[in-house]
Short mmCIF file of C-alpha atoms in Angstrom, two decimals:
data_model
loop_
_atom_site.label_atom_id
_atom_site.label_comp_id
_atom_site.label_asym_id
_atom_site.label_seq_id
_atom_site.Cartn_x
_atom_site.Cartn_y
_atom_site.Cartn_z
CA MET A 281 74.91 -98.10 101.32
CA LYS A 282 75.98 -101.58 100.36
CA LYS A 283 79.23 -101.08 98.45
CA ILE A 284 81.05 -98.94 95.94
CA GLU A 285 79.14 -99.69 92.73
CA HIS A 286 81.64 -98.05 90.38
CA ILE A 287 84.07 -95.19 89.90
CA GLY A 288 83.23 -92.80 87.07
CA ILE A 289 86.10 -91.33 85.02
CA ALA A 290 85.54 -88.40 82.66
CA VAL A 291 87.39 -88.79 79.34
CA SER A 292 87.67 -86.62 76.26
CA ASN A 293 87.65 -89.53 73.83
CA LEU A 294 85.87 -92.74 74.82
CA GLU A 295 87.42 -94.82 72.05
CA ASN A 296 90.99 -93.86 72.96
CA ALA A 297 90.37 -94.22 76.70
CA SER A 298 88.77 -97.64 76.16
CA ILE A 299 91.95 -98.86 74.46
CA ILE A 300 93.96 -97.86 77.54
CA TYR A 301 91.57 -99.62 79.94
CA GLU A 302 91.38 -102.72 77.74
CA LYS A 303 95.16 -102.98 78.04
CA LEU A 304 95.03 -102.23 81.77
CA PHE A 305 92.40 -104.87 82.57
CA GLY A 306 93.20 -107.32 79.77
CA ALA A 307 89.55 -107.29 78.68
CA SER A 308 87.15 -105.24 76.61
CA ALA A 309 84.32 -103.16 78.04
CA TYR A 310 81.43 -105.40 79.04
CA LYS A 311 78.91 -102.70 78.17
CA GLU A 312 78.77 -99.50 76.15
CA GLU A 313 75.75 -97.23 76.00
CA GLU A 314 74.60 -93.67 75.54
CA VAL A 315 72.56 -91.92 78.21
CA GLU A 316 70.89 -89.11 76.31
CA SER A 317 69.37 -87.51 79.42
CA GLU A 318 72.89 -86.95 80.80
CA GLY A 319 74.55 -86.20 77.46
CA VAL A 320 77.13 -88.97 77.84
CA LYS A 321 78.47 -92.08 76.16
CA THR A 322 79.71 -94.70 78.61
CA ALA A 323 81.86 -97.81 78.66
CA PHE A 324 82.00 -100.15 81.67
CA PHE A 325 84.98 -102.31 82.62
CA ARG A 326 85.34 -104.93 85.37
CA SER A 327 88.36 -105.69 87.47
CA GLY A 328 87.40 -108.48 89.85
CA PRO A 329 84.37 -107.23 91.79
CA ASN A 330 85.14 -103.60 90.88
CA LYS A 331 83.72 -101.56 88.02
CA ILE A 332 85.02 -98.50 86.18
CA GLU A 333 82.72 -96.32 84.09
CA LEU A 334 84.33 -94.18 81.40
CA LEU A 335 82.22 -91.14 80.47
CA GLU A 336 82.55 -89.05 77.32
CA ALA A 337 80.36 -86.01 76.64
CA SER A 338 77.98 -86.51 73.73
CA ASN A 339 77.18 -82.81 73.55
CA PRO A 340 79.02 -79.64 74.60
CA GLU A 341 76.43 -78.75 77.27
CA SER A 342 76.61 -82.03 79.16
CA PRO A 343 77.89 -82.18 82.75
CA ILE A 344 80.90 -84.21 81.56
CA ALA A 345 81.86 -81.59 78.95
CA LYS A 346 81.66 -78.89 81.64
CA PHE A 347 83.65 -81.02 84.09
CA ILE A 348 86.45 -81.64 81.58
CA ALA A 349 86.54 -77.96 80.57
CA LYS A 350 86.93 -76.97 84.23
CA LYS A 351 89.06 -79.78 85.69
CA GLY A 352 90.32 -81.91 82.81
CA GLU A 353 90.01 -85.67 82.47
CA GLY A 354 89.96 -87.77 85.62
CA ILE A 355 87.81 -89.16 88.39
CA HIS A 356 84.35 -87.65 88.08
CA HIS A 357 82.33 -89.50 90.74
CA ILE A 358 82.10 -92.43 93.10
CA ALA A 359 78.87 -94.42 92.94
CA PHE A 360 77.43 -96.41 95.83
CA GLU A 361 74.88 -99.22 95.49
CA VAL A 362 71.72 -98.92 97.57
CA ASP A 363 68.71 -101.20 97.98
CA ASP A 364 66.10 -98.42 98.17
CA ILE A 365 67.13 -95.15 96.57
CA VAL A 366 64.02 -93.26 97.75
CA THR A 367 64.68 -94.22 101.37
CA GLU A 368 68.34 -93.19 101.04
CA ILE A 369 67.38 -89.81 99.55
CA ALA A 370 65.10 -89.13 102.54
CA ARG A 371 67.74 -90.29 105.04
CA LEU A 372 70.50 -88.20 103.48
CA LYS A 373 68.30 -85.09 103.23
CA LYS A 374 67.60 -85.42 106.98
CA GLU A 375 71.37 -85.59 107.52
CA GLY A 376 71.77 -82.29 105.66
CA PHE A 377 73.06 -83.49 102.29
CA VAL A 378 72.03 -81.61 99.15
CA ILE A 379 70.54 -83.90 96.52
CA LEU A 380 71.08 -82.63 92.96
CA ASN A 381 68.14 -84.57 91.47
CA GLU A 382 65.63 -85.55 94.13
CA ILE A 383 63.66 -87.71 91.71
CA PRO A 384 65.73 -90.75 90.67
CA LYS A 385 66.38 -90.97 86.94
CA LYS A 386 67.44 -93.77 84.65
CA GLY A 387 71.20 -93.94 84.39
CA ALA A 388 73.62 -96.26 82.65
CA ASP A 389 73.95 -99.99 83.33
CA ASN A 390 70.25 -100.50 84.24
CA LYS A 391 70.32 -98.23 87.29
CA LEU A 392 68.18 -95.56 88.90
CA VAL A 393 70.49 -92.76 90.02
CA VAL A 394 70.69 -89.58 92.08
CA PHE A 395 73.67 -87.38 92.82
CA LEU A 396 74.77 -85.60 95.98
CA HIS A 397 76.20 -82.11 95.61
CA PRO A 398 80.00 -82.14 95.99
CA LYS A 399 79.88 -79.06 98.23
CA CYS A 400 78.41 -81.26 100.99
CA THR A 401 80.77 -84.22 100.44
CA ASN A 402 84.20 -82.60 100.62
CA GLY A 403 84.36 -81.92 96.88
CA VAL A 404 83.47 -85.45 95.73
CA LEU A 405 80.45 -86.02 93.50
CA ILE A 406 78.59 -89.00 94.97
CA GLU A 407 76.12 -91.06 92.95
CA LEU A 408 73.59 -93.43 94.50
CA CYS A 409 72.59 -96.38 92.29
CA GLN A 410 69.73 -98.82 92.58
CA GLU A 411 69.30 -101.71 90.16
CA ILE A 412 66.12 -101.28 88.09
CA ARG A 413 63.93 -104.27 88.87
#
């Protein structure tokens, strides 16, 4: 794993949350997009080399809607950048981690993504991200 790629924050209202983060960072989101496969709308912000992804549910059955219903708004996941997501999946499976989606899928911000089950990472949802080439 190369670095923390971003921190994902679940929000109830993307527009309202974006206003807060625009004030916080002194800049607008550099990218907004909807990821239909995950049922989310996203907005990405930069602070120096760091990125924050705001996630709003686009349907009531999405993982973000369920997360907010259970835990409320807040940090949803930490994403790590990897060079080869398939190799990392194999390595982490050998180490005993549970992969939630063993086949990488297209995520936001031009990434292939997989998630590790929080039960095997001390309650933290971990996302692995590889730039789509």
